[in-house]
Short mmCIF file of C-alpha atoms and ligand atoms in Angstrom, two decimals:
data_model
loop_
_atom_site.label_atom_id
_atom_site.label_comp_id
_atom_site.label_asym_id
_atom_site.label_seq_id
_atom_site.Cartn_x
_atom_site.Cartn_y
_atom_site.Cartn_z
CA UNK A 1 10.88 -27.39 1.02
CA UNK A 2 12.34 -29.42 4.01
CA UNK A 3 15.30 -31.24 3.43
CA UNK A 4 17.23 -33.33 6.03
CA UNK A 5 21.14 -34.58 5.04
CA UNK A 6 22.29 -37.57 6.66
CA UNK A 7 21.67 -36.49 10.44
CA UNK A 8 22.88 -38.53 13.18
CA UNK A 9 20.44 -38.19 16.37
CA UNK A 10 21.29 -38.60 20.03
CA UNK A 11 19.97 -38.98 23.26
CA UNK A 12 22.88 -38.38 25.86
CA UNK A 13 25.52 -41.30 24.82
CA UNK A 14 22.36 -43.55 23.06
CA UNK A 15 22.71 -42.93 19.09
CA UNK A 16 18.30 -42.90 18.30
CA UNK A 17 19.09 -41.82 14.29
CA UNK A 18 22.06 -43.36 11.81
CA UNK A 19 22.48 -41.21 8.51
CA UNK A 20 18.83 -40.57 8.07
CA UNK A 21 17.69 -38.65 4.46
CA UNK A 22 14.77 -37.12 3.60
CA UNK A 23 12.76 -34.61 1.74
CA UNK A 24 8.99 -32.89 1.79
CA UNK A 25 8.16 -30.93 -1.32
CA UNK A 26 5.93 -28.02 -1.28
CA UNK A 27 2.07 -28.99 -0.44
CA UNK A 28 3.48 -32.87 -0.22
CA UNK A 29 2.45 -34.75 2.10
CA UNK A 30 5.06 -37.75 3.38
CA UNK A 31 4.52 -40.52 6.04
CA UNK A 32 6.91 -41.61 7.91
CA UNK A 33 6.13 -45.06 9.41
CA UNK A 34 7.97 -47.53 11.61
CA UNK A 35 7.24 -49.84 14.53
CA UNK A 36 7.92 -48.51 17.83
CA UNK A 37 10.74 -46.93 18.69
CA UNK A 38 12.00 -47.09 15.08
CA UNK A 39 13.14 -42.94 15.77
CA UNK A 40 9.81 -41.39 13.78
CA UNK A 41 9.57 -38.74 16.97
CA UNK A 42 13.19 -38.13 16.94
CA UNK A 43 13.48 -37.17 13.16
CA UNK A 44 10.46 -34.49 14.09
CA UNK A 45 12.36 -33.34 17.24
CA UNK A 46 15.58 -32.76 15.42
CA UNK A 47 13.62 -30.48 12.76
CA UNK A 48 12.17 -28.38 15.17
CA UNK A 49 15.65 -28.45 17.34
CA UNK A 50 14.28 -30.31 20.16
CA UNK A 51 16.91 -32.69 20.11
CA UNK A 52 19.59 -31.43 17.52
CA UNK A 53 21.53 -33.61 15.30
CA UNK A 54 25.39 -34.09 15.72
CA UNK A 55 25.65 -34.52 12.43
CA UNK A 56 24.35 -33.88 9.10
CA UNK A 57 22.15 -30.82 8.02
CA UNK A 58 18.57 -30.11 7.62
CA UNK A 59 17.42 -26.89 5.74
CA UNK A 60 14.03 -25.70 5.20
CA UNK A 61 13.46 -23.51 1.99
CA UNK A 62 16.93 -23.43 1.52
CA UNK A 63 18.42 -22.21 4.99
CA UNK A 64 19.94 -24.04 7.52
CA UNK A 65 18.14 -24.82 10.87
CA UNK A 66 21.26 -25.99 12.89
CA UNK A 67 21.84 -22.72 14.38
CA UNK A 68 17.95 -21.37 14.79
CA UNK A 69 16.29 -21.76 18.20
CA UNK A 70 12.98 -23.87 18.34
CA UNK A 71 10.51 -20.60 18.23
CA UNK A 72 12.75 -19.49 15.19
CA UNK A 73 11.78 -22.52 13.63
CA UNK A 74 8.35 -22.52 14.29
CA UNK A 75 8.61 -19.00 12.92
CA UNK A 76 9.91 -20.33 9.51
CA UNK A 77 7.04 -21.71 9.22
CA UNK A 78 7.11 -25.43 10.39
CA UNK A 79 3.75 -26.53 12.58
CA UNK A 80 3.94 -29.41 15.31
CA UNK A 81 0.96 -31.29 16.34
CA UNK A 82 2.85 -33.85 19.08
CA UNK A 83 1.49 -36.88 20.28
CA UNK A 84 0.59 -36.15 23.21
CA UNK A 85 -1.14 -32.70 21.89
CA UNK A 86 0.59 -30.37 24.84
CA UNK A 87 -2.94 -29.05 25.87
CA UNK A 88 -2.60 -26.02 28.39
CA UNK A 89 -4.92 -27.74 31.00
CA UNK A 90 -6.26 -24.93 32.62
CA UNK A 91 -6.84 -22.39 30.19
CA UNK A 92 -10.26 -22.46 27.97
CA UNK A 93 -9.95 -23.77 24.41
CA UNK A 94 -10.11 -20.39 23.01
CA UNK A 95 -6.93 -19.35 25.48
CA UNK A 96 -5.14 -22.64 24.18
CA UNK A 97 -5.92 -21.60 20.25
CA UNK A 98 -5.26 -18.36 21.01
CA UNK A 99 -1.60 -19.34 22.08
CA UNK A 100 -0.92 -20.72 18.49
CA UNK A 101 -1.56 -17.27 16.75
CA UNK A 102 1.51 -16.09 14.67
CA UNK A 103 2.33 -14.72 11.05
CA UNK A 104 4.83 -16.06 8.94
CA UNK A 105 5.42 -16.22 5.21
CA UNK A 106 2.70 -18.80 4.54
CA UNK A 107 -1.09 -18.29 4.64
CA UNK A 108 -2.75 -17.13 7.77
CA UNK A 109 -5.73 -18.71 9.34
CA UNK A 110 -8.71 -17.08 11.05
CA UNK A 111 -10.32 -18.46 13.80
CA UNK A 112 -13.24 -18.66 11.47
CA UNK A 113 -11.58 -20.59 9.12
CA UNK A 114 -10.67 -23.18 11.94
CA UNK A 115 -14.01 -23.47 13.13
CA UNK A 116 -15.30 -24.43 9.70
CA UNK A 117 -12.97 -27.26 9.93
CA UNK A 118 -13.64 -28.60 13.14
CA UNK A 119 -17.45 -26.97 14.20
CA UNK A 120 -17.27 -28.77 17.56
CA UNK A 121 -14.75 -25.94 18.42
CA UNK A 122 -17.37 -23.48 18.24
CA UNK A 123 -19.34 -24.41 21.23
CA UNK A 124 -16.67 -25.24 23.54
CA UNK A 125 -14.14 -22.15 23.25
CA UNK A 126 -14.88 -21.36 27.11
CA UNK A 127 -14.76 -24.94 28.30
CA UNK A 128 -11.39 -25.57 30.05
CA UNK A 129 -9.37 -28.06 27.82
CA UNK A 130 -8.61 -30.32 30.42
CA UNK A 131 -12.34 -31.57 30.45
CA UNK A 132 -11.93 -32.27 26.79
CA UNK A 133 -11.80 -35.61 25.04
CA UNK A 134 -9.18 -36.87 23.06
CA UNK A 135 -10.93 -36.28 19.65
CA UNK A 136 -11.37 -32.29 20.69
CA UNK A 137 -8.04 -32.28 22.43
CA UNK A 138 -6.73 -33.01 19.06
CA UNK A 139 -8.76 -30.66 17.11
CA UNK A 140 -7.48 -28.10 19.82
CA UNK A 141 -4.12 -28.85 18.73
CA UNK A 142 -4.66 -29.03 15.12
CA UNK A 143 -6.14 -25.73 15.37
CA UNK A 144 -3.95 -24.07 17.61
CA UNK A 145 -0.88 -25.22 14.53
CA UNK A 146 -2.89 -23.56 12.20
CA UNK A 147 -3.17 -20.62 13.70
CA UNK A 148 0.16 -20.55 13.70
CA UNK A 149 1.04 -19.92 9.42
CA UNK A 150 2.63 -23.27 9.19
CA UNK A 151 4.38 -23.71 5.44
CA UNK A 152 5.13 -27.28 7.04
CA UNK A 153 2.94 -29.33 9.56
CA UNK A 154 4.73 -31.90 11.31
CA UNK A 155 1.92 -34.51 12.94
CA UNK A 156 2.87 -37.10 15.58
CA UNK A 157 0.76 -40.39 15.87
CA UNK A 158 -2.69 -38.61 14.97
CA UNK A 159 -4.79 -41.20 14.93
CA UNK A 160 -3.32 -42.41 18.63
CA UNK A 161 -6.03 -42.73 21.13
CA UNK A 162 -9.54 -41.32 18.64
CA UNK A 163 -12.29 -43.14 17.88
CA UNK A 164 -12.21 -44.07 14.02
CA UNK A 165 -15.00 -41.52 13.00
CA UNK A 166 -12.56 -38.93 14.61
CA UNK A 167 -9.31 -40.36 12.82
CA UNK A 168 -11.18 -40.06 9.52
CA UNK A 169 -11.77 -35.96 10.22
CA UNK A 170 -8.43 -35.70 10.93
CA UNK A 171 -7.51 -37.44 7.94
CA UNK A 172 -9.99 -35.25 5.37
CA UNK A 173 -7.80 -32.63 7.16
CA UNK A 174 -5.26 -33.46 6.62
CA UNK A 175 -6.33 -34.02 2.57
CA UNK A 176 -7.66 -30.38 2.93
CA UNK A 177 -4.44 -28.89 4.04
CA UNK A 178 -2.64 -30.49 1.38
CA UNK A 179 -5.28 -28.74 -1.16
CA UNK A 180 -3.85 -25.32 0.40
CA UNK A 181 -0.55 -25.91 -0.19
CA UNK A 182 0.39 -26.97 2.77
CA UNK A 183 2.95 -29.70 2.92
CA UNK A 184 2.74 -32.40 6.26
CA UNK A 185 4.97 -34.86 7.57
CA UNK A 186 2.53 -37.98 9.05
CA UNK A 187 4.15 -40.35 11.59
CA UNK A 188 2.07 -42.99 12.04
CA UNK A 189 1.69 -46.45 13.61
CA UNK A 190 -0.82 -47.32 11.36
CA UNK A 191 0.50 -47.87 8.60
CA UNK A 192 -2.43 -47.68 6.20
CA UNK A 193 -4.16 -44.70 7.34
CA UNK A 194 -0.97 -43.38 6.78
CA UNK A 195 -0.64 -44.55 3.30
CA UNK A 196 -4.16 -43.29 2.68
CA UNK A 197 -2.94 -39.57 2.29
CA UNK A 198 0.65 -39.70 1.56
CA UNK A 199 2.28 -39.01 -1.62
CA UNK A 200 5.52 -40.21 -0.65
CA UNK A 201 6.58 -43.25 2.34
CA UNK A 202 10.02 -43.20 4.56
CA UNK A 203 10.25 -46.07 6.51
CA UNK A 204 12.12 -45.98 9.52
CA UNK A 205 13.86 -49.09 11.42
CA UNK A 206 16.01 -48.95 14.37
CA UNK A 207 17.16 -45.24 13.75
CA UNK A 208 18.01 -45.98 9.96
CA UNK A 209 15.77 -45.03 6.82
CA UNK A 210 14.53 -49.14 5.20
CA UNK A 211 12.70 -47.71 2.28
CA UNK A 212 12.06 -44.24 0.57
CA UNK A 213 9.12 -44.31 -2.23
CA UNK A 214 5.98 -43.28 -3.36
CA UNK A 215 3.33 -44.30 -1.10
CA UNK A 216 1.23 -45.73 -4.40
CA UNK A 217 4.34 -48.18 -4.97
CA UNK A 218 4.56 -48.92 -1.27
CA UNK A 219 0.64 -49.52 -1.19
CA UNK A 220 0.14 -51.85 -4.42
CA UNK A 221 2.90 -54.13 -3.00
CA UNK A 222 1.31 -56.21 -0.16
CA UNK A 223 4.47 -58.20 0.19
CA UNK A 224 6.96 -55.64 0.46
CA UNK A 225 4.66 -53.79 3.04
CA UNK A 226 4.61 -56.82 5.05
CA UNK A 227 8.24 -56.90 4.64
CA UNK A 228 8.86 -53.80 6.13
CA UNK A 229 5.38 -52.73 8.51
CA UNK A 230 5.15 -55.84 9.49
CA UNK A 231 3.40 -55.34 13.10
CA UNK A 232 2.43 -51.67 11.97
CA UNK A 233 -0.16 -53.03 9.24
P1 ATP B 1 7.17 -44.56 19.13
O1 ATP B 1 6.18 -44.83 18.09
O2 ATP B 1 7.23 -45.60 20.18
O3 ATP B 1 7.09 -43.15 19.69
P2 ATP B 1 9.37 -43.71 17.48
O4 ATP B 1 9.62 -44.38 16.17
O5 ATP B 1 8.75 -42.36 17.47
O6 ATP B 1 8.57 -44.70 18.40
P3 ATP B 1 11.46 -42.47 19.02
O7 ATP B 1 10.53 -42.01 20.10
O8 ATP B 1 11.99 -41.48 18.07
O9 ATP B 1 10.78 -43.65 18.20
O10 ATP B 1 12.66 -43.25 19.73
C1 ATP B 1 13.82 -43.68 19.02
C2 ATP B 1 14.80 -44.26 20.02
O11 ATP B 1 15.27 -43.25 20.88
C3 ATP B 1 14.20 -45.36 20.89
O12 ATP B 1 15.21 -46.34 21.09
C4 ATP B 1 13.91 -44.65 22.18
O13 ATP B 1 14.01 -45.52 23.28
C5 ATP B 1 15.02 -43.60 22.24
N1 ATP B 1 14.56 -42.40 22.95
C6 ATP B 1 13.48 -41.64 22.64
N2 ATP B 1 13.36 -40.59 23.50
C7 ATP B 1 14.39 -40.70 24.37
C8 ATP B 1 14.84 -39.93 25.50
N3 ATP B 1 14.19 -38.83 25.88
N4 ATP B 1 15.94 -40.37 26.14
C9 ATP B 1 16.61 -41.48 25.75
N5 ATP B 1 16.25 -42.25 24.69
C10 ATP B 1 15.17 -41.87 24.02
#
């Protein structure tokens, strides 16, 4: 579904990728794990043509994103849920969802259907999102991407900031999602939440990939996770 060809990543004159590979099947869900500043948000950014690669190619269901503009990507089909969830303040959760709403080749969600996933959205679709907490921020945010037809969901750092009983909804989410088909990149600090719902692991360090595997390999070997998660375990 997504493929990504030995890209090469800048910022300015400061090289943040080095020949990174990688590929999501259909409904597959990988992780993509690293200590910080390993270049997990970059590889994201240069799919959605945020920050575009110099070099290399990345193609999603077989056509080539390096001349598409962001929205044309989103279009395509690929969902982001950033880190820092890019909540319209002022507007009222139903405004913010509302935002999200697109169709593109993939299945469309209802409002309805998004509710059933996270029912705390029902009874706060007037508040104004910046009086949210972080747990319904995100659900806001993982909402407002479904709404949007992804094929492809792209999640930064989920689990940054929630309370565990939180982390595990978005988790069972992100399980669910993967039941419809829908295939998810994870970047995570923690490494075995992470592992928890991926079928496949790329670990990133310093802007190069260290490892590319199945996450049940990666997870039955405590030594080579220390190896390479080290801090991130
Ligand atoms: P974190 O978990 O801390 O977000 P990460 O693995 O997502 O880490 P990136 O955010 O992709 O890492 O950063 C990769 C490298 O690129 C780091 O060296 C970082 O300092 C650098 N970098 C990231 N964003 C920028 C930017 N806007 N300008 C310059 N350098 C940047």
């Amino acid at each position: 579904m997504l493929e990504i060809r030995a890209i090469d990543t800048f910022y300015g004159e400061t090289q943040a990728l080095f020949d990174v590979s990688l590929s999501v099947g259909e409904g597959e869900v990988l992780a993509l794990l690293g200590a910080n500043g390993a270049g997990k948000t970059t590889v994201l950014r240069s799919i959605l043509g945020l920050t575009r690669p110099k070099r290399g190619e990345i193609s999603f269901q077989g056509q080539p994103l390096s001349r598409k503009q962001t929205h044309e990507i989103a279009r395509a089909g690929i969902g982001w849920v950033p880190d820092d969830r890019r909540i319209c303040p002022t507007l009222s959760v139903a405004k913010n969802l509302a935002l999200g709403i697109k169709r593109t080749r993939y299945r469309p969600w209802s409002l309805s259907e998004v509710t059933d996933i996270f029912s705390a959205l029902k009874y706060l679709m007037a508040r104004e999102a910046e009086t949210l907490s972080g747990g319904e921020m995100q659900m806001v945010a993982i909402g407002r991407a479904l709404l949007g037809s992804p094929g492809l969901l792209l999640f930064d750092e989920p689990s940054q900031g929630l309370a565990p009983k939180i982390v595990d909804d978005v988790m069972t989410v992100v399980r669910r999602l993967k039941g419809e088909g829908i295939a998810a990149i994870v970047v995570e600090q923690n490494a075995e939440l992470a592992l928890s719902v991926a079928d496949r692991v790329v670990v990133l360090s310093h802007g190069t990939v260290a490892w590319a595997g199945d996450a049940s390999v990666l997870s039955a070997d405590p030594a080579l996770k220390r190896t390479l998660l080290g801090g991130a375990l």
